Amino acid sequence: MPRSKVPATVKARSVRLGDRIRQIIFPPFLYQSAGKLAATGTKIVLLSSVLAGAFVSGVKWLGVIEPLELFLFDGLVRSQPSRDLHPRVTIIGITEGDIRQYGWPLVDGQLANVLRKLQSHHPSVIGLDLYRSTPHPPGSRDLIQQLAASNVIVIKKVDTVSDGSEVPPPPTVPPDRVGFNDFPTDSDDIIRRNLLFVSGKTAKHYSFALRVVLTDHHPPLSFRFDKSKNSLYLGGVPIPALSAQDGGYQTVDNSGYQILLRYRGQDISQYQLSISQVLSGQFDPSWITNKVVLIGSVAPSLKDRFSTPFSFSQTRDFKMSGVAIHAQMVSQLLDLTEGQPALYRFLAPWAEGLWLWGWCVVAGSLTWVLLIHRPMALFAGSVGVMILLGGLGWLGVSQLFWLPLVEPIMGVVGTVAVVIAYKLIYSRTHDSLTGLPNREAFLISIKDALQQPVSLPVITVFMGVDRFKVINESLGHQAGDQVLRVIAQRLLKFAPPEAKAARLGGDEFGLLLTNLDGDRVGRCMDALQDHLSAPITLAGQKLPSTISMGLAISYVGLDHRPADLLRDAHTAMYRAKALGKSRFEIFASSMLTDAINRLQLESDLITALDNQEFLLYYQPIIRLHTGELAGFEALVRWHQKDRGLVLPGTFIPAAEETGLIMALGQWIFREACQQLQQWHQAFPQHQQITMSINLSNRQFGQSDLIAQVENILQETRVRGDRIRLEITESMVMGDVDRAIDLMLKLKSFDLKLSIDDFGTGYSSLSYLHRFPMDTLKIDKSFVGREDWAIIQTILTLAKTLGMEVVAEGVERAEQVTMLSQEGCHYGQGYFFAKPLTKEAAEELLQQLGTGDLQQFWGRAQVSPQSNLA
């Protein structure tokens, strides 16, 4: 097996900035073979999830996500089943009817009567959610007396922004029964938080709700705060303060000790009495006895109303009164003191990051799997992930656990988008059948290898599967696909670890080697070829599998281009196939010259018909027993302006490959028929002569062959029994029944059929008696070697089947004598005449009518300067 020495060094090249950027955006593992598809998928999923997570974290840091998180949180709160207020909470609301009846503000005497009525039923605590910093006579003294009760809590407003908005409590109420009335609102003016306690430099401030709950218990609950732990302790129960980034918050003002307010529902009117009901005694005393009673305004006209998570879904009453919100806060604290779930929990920062990244990984993995196996299910899978995420968020809120949703939703969308983008890149750079990188990716790998400053050459290997077309045509394309998969798997398994494999198209594969010196190249190729050429088992049947390889090697001092190296390797592979297949060849410059010449030949062939560059020569066929002219064989020649006369052996294979042979064959048939008809008319004494015309393999497979033949016979008006069509054994052995049907249709035009080069192709002896043949042609190789045993066998077979025999390649008188004695009917060869031009053939026809035939043929043999030559 031929080899050449591999150069020991290669020119160092610098990597350009654009290529470095491309390597960052499209990492090298994208161009790895898909035998490692699972590993590649894992890398892409992890990379995508990290990129998406980092992007979401950056957006979160900018505070963009918080409004969306709060919006979704409100929706989850609204979707929870509505719960009543704590059973020990009753609201005394100042309604629009009360205002019309008693006026506003209520005078001190009326408010004192309300307190007196309530105290008569022994409430646990009364919370007065009304500002009374100034007296509203009459009845001020009576009100002061009622406010002196130890179970009455009043409110104040703290000036937090130094704008003079502070409202002090009633002056006669001691500080331990005063609570501030500040509601912390979020950026969208919605109340979601409950401010419980503020530790100032000079004083400690308790919220109204906290004062109410502390007063409700007898003996009073213990209360303390631990600044180091940022927590309050109510009756020994820890209350962690809300941090600035808990739940969906990113930059919330968490001054003081806040918790997330747990709303129990929107409609709480069943726990509400009006002022008029209290003063008239129209209520059930059990609503007051030992209860937490809150007094405040509920009339919309008083504008003591605030937006809540329920505001978005309301069509009539968009806001909630301040006393109702206080009732929600008190209910939450009462639940807490009774050991009931009341405080929202949140993920720690590290757990929140893991929550985000986990969803990114799930979405990325699902997307990668569905894109490979069921791409149409990707949308349904993505919707399913969103539904699952939303379900977990709802379940979390129902269990007082605020799980961020916008972060993972953005992460899922981002990861899916990145995975799809990479998958699209992957599909653009990889072969869908084998999973190997495709031609474009392979060229990129060659380019990268050429730019690396290494001391060893870059070796590009182009591989083609031998006889793959036979497997496809005989066993079907599915079997062919399986063969390609097996070869791809073997290539990945047995190629050197640093090699990069690719499928370049059809049955062609590529291999890039960068770390082999000259001594190892041959051994590596031999070993690889042995592994790749092992038989392949399909459906229990072993199939031969051989590979032809071409190598192109980079050289020091040359600026190689990837496409040129691949082209040169391709050219060397075709040379390996031409030299017998199942071998490898290393590219030499002469191969490229031959390939360019072949391409130029094919290009010239395309215009040759239009330029009328083809012409027919005619070789006489002689009846051996009499020496008479029996006919001619039409042989095509090509007279090209640059090449001169081109013989068929040079251009017919190229015409077969390009498909030009079909148009050329049609022209040959028409031209030969037309010429024979002209000779019949010009030389009436030679009406018996025939014309033998060769049919190519591709012509014989044409669907419109019969129509073409019929049209040409009608156009030229030549007799069908004077035309002999020559076909080869291989043409009729692919589909015997179809071939027989086609030959019978040709025979219907009275055409004669001849098997050309009999004995050199497929063994068709078992089918020969079925073929409607008229003539066998003995191949010139048998005549030239004078294999008389084979010739006698063919003659005996033809006699048995009733066929005539033509011997080709007759060059000596002794061969003529022997063939005649053995019973051969016709002879053709240089002994009689070389192929003749039209003019020389007509001269022959004229001379045959006036001389001794044997003397003429002898003279033709020894007179090469005559027209007959």
Coordinates of N, CA, C and O in Angstrom, one line a residue, residues 401-489:
F401 N -45.5 29.6 52.3 CA -44.2 29.6 51.8 C -44.2 30.4 50.5 O -44.8 29.9 49.5
W402 N -43.5 31.5 50.5 CA -43.5 32.3 49.3 C -42.3 31.9 48.4 O -41.1 32.2 48.7
L403 N -42.6 31.2 47.3 CA -41.6 30.7 46.4 C -41.5 31.7 45.2 O -42.6 31.9 44.6
P404 N -40.4 32.3 44.9 CA -40.4 33.2 43.8 C -40.7 32.5 42.5 O -40.3 31.3 42.3
L405 N -41.5 33.1 41.6 CA -42.0 32.5 40.4 C -41.4 33.2 39.2 O -41.1 32.5 38.2
V406 N -41.3 34.5 39.2 CA -40.8 35.2 38.0 C -39.4 34.8 37.7 O -39.0 34.6 36.5
E407 N -38.6 34.6 38.7 CA -37.2 34.2 38.5 C -37.1 32.9 37.7 O -36.5 32.8 36.6
P408 N -37.7 31.8 38.2 CA -37.6 30.6 37.5 C -38.3 30.6 36.1 O -37.9 29.9 35.2
I409 N -39.4 31.4 36.0 CA -40.1 31.5 34.7 C -39.1 32.1 33.7 O -39.0 31.6 32.6
M410 N -38.5 33.2 34.1 CA -37.5 33.8 33.2 C -36.4 32.9 32.9 O -35.8 32.8 31.8
G411 N -35.9 32.2 34.0 CA -34.9 31.2 33.8 C -35.2 30.1 32.8 O -34.4 29.7 32.0
V412 N -36.5 29.6 33.0 CA -36.9 28.5 32.1 C -37.0 29.0 30.6 O -36.5 28.4 29.7
V413 N -37.6 30.2 30.4 CA -37.7 30.7 29.1 C -36.3 31.0 28.5 O -36.0 30.6 27.4
G414 N -35.4 31.6 29.3 CA -34.0 31.8 28.9 C -33.3 30.5 28.5 O -32.6 30.5 27.5
T415 N -33.4 29.6 29.4 CA -32.7 28.3 29.2 C -33.2 27.6 27.9 O -32.5 27.1 27.1
V416 N -34.6 27.6 27.8 CA -35.2 26.9 26.6 C -34.7 27.6 25.3 O -34.3 27.0 24.3
A417 N -34.6 29.0 25.4 CA -34.2 29.7 24.2 C -32.7 29.4 23.9 O -32.4 29.2 22.7
V418 N -31.9 29.4 24.9 CA -30.4 29.1 24.7 C -30.3 27.7 24.2 O -29.5 27.4 23.2
V419 N -31.0 26.7 24.8 CA -30.8 25.3 24.3 C -31.3 25.2 22.9 O -30.7 24.5 22.0
I420 N -32.4 25.8 22.5 CA -32.9 25.8 21.2 C -31.9 26.4 20.2 O -31.7 25.8 19.1
A421 N -31.3 27.5 20.6 CA -30.3 28.2 19.8 C -29.2 27.2 19.6 O -28.7 27.1 18.4
Y422 N -28.7 26.6 20.6 CA -27.5 25.7 20.5 C -27.9 24.5 19.7 O -27.1 23.9 18.9
K423 N -29.2 24.0 19.9 CA -29.6 22.8 19.1 C -29.7 23.2 17.7 O -29.4 22.3 16.8
L424 N -30.2 24.4 17.3 CA -30.2 24.8 15.9 C -28.8 24.8 15.4 O -28.5 24.4 14.2
I425 N -27.9 25.4 16.2 CA -26.5 25.4 15.7 C -26.0 23.9 15.6 O -25.3 23.6 14.6
Y426 N -26.3 23.1 16.5 CA -25.9 21.7 16.5 C -26.5 21.0 15.2 O -25.7 20.3 14.5
S427 N -27.7 21.3 14.9 CA -28.3 20.6 13.7 C -27.7 21.2 12.4 O -27.6 20.5 11.4
R428 N -27.3 22.5 12.5 CA -26.6 23.1 11.3 C -25.2 22.6 11.2 O -24.7 22.6 10.0
T429 N -24.6 22.1 12.2 CA -23.2 21.6 12.1 C -23.0 20.1 12.3 O -21.9 19.7 12.3
H430 N -24.1 19.4 12.4 CA -24.1 17.9 12.6 C -25.0 17.2 11.6 O -26.0 17.7 11.2
D431 N -24.6 16.0 11.3 CA -25.4 15.1 10.4 C -26.5 14.5 11.2 O -26.2 13.9 12.3
S432 N -27.7 14.5 10.7 CA -28.8 14.0 11.5 C -28.8 12.5 11.6 O -29.4 12.0 12.5
L433 N -28.3 11.8 10.6 CA -28.3 10.4 10.6 C -27.3 9.8 11.6 O -27.6 8.9 12.4
T434 N -26.0 10.2 11.5 CA -25.0 9.6 12.3 C -24.7 10.5 13.6 O -24.0 10.0 14.5
G435 N -25.1 11.7 13.6 CA -24.7 12.6 14.7 C -23.3 13.2 14.6 O -22.9 14.0 15.4
L436 N -22.6 12.8 13.6 CA -21.2 13.3 13.4 C -21.3 14.8 12.9 O -22.3 15.2 12.3
P437 N -20.3 15.6 13.2 CA -20.2 16.9 12.6 C -20.3 16.8 11.0 O -19.8 15.8 10.4
N438 N -20.9 17.8 10.4 CA -21.0 17.8 9.0 C -19.8 18.5 8.3 O -18.8 18.8 8.9
R439 N -20.0 18.7 7.0 CA -18.8 19.2 6.2 C -18.4 20.6 6.7 O -17.2 20.9 6.8
E440 N -19.4 21.5 7.0 CA -19.1 22.8 7.4 C -18.4 22.8 8.7 O -17.4 23.6 8.9
A441 N -18.8 22.0 9.7 CA -18.1 21.9 11.0 C -16.7 21.4 10.8 O -15.8 21.8 11.5
F442 N -16.6 20.4 9.9 CA -15.3 19.8 9.7 C -14.3 20.8 9.1 O -13.1 20.8 9.5
L443 N -14.8 21.6 8.2 CA -13.9 22.7 7.6 C -13.5 23.6 8.7 O -12.3 24.1 8.7
I444 N -14.4 23.9 9.6 CA -14.0 24.8 10.8 C -12.9 24.2 11.6 O -12.0 24.8 12.1
S445 N -13.1 22.8 11.8 CA -12.1 22.1 12.6 C -10.7 22.1 11.9 O -9.7 22.3 12.6
I446 N -10.7 22.0 10.6 CA -9.5 22.0 9.9 C -8.9 23.4 10.0 O -7.6 23.5 10.2
K447 N -9.7 24.4 9.9 CA -9.2 25.8 10.0 C -8.6 26.0 11.3 O -7.5 26.6 11.4
D448 N -9.2 25.6 12.4 CA -8.7 25.8 13.7 C -7.4 25.0 13.9 O -6.4 25.5 14.5
A449 N -7.3 23.8 13.3 CA -6.1 23.0 13.4 C -4.9 23.7 12.7 O -3.8 23.7 13.2
L450 N -5.2 24.3 11.5 CA -4.2 25.0 10.8 C -3.6 26.2 11.5 O -2.5 26.6 11.2
Q451 N -4.4 26.8 12.3 CA -4.0 28.0 13.0 C -3.3 27.8 14.3 O -2.8 28.7 15.0
Q452 N -3.2 26.5 14.7 CA -2.5 26.2 16.0 C -1.0 26.1 15.8 O -0.5 25.5 14.8
P453 N -0.2 26.7 16.7 CA 1.2 26.7 16.5 C 1.8 25.3 17.0 O 2.4 25.3 18.1
V454 N 1.6 24.3 16.2 CA 2.1 23.0 16.6 C 3.2 22.6 15.6 O 3.4 23.1 14.6
S455 N 4.0 21.6 16.0 CA 5.1 21.1 15.2 C 4.8 20.0 14.3 O 5.7 19.6 13.5
L456 N 3.6 19.4 14.4 CA 3.2 18.3 13.6 C 2.3 18.7 12.5 O 1.5 19.7 12.7
P457 N 2.2 18.1 11.4 CA 1.3 18.5 10.3 C -0.2 18.2 10.6 O -0.5 17.4 11.5
V458 N -1.0 18.9 9.8 CA -2.4 18.6 9.9 C -2.8 17.6 8.8 O -2.5 17.9 7.6
I459 N -3.4 16.5 9.1 CA -3.7 15.5 8.2 C -5.2 15.4 8.0 O -5.9 15.1 9.0
T460 N -5.7 15.6 6.8 CA -7.1 15.5 6.5 C -7.3 14.1 5.7 O -6.7 13.9 4.7
V461 N -8.2 13.3 6.2 CA -8.5 12.0 5.7 C -9.9 12.1 5.1 O -10.9 12.4 5.8
F462 N -10.1 11.7 3.8 CA -11.4 11.6 3.2 C -11.7 10.1 2.9 O -10.9 9.5 2.3
M463 N -12.8 9.6 3.4 CA -13.1 8.2 3.3 C -14.4 8.0 2.6 O -15.4 8.7 2.8
G464 N -14.4 7.0 1.8 CA -15.7 6.6 1.0 C -15.9 5.1 1.2 O -15.0 4.3 1.2
V465 N -17.2 4.8 1.4 CA -17.6 3.4 1.6 C -17.6 2.7 0.2 O -18.4 3.2 -0.7
D466 N -16.9 1.6 0.0 CA -16.9 0.9 -1.3 C -18.2 0.2 -1.5 O -18.7 -0.4 -0.6
R467 N -18.7 0.2 -2.7 CA -19.9 -0.5 -3.2 C -21.1 -0.2 -2.3 O -22.0 -1.0 -2.1
F468 N -21.2 1.0 -1.8 CA -22.3 1.4 -1.0 C -23.6 1.5 -1.8 O -24.7 1.2 -1.3
K469 N -23.4 1.8 -3.0 CA -24.6 1.9 -3.9 C -25.3 0.6 -4.1 O -26.5 0.5 -4.1
V470 N -24.5 -0.5 -4.1 CA -25.0 -1.8 -4.3 C -25.9 -2.2 -3.0 O -27.0 -2.8 -3.2
I471 N -25.4 -1.8 -1.8 CA -26.1 -2.1 -0.6 C -27.5 -1.3 -0.6 O -28.5 -1.9 -0.3
N472 N -27.4 -0.1 -1.0 CA -28.6 0.7 -1.1 C -29.6 0.2 -2.0 O -30.8 0.1 -1.7
E473 N -29.2 -0.2 -3.2 CA -30.1 -0.6 -4.2 C -30.6 -2.1 -4.0 O -31.7 -2.4 -4.4
S474 N -29.8 -2.9 -3.4 CA -30.3 -4.3 -3.2 C -31.0 -4.5 -1.9 O -32.0 -5.2 -1.8
L475 N -30.6 -3.8 -0.8 CA -31.2 -4.0 0.5 C -32.1 -2.9 1.0 O -32.8 -3.0 2.0
G476 N -32.0 -1.7 0.2 CA -32.9 -0.6 0.6 C -32.1 0.5 1.4 O -31.1 0.2 1.9
H477 N -32.7 1.6 1.4 CA -32.0 2.8 2.0 C -31.9 2.6 3.5 O -31.0 3.2 4.2
Q478 N -32.9 1.9 4.2 CA -32.8 1.7 5.6 C -31.6 0.9 6.0 O -30.9 1.2 7.0
A479 N -31.3 -0.1 5.2 CA -30.1 -0.9 5.4 C -28.8 0.0 5.2 O -27.9 -0.1 5.9
G480 N -28.9 0.8 4.1 CA -27.8 1.7 3.9 C -27.5 2.6 5.0 O -26.4 2.9 5.4
D481 N -28.6 3.2 5.6 CA -28.5 4.1 6.7 C -27.9 3.4 7.9 O -27.0 3.9 8.6
Q482 N -28.3 2.1 8.1 CA -27.7 1.4 9.3 C -26.2 1.1 9.1 O -25.4 1.2 10.0
V483 N -25.8 0.9 7.8 CA -24.4 0.7 7.5 C -23.6 1.9 7.9 O -22.5 1.9 8.5
L484 N -24.2 3.1 7.5 CA -23.5 4.4 7.8 C -23.4 4.6 9.3 O -22.4 5.1 9.7
R485 N -24.4 4.2 10.0 CA -24.4 4.4 11.5 C -23.3 3.5 12.1 O -22.5 4.0 13.0
V486 N -23.2 2.3 11.6 CA -22.2 1.4 12.1 C -20.8 1.9 11.8 O -19.9 1.9 12.7
I487 N -20.6 2.4 10.6 CA -19.3 2.9 10.3 C -18.9 4.1 11.1 O -17.8 4.3 11.6
A488 N -19.9 5.0 11.3 CA -19.7 6.2 12.2 C -19.3 5.7 13.6 O -18.4 6.3 14.2
Q489 N -20.0 4.7 14.1 CA -19.6 4.2 15.5 C -18.2 3.7 15.5 O -17.5 3.9 16.5

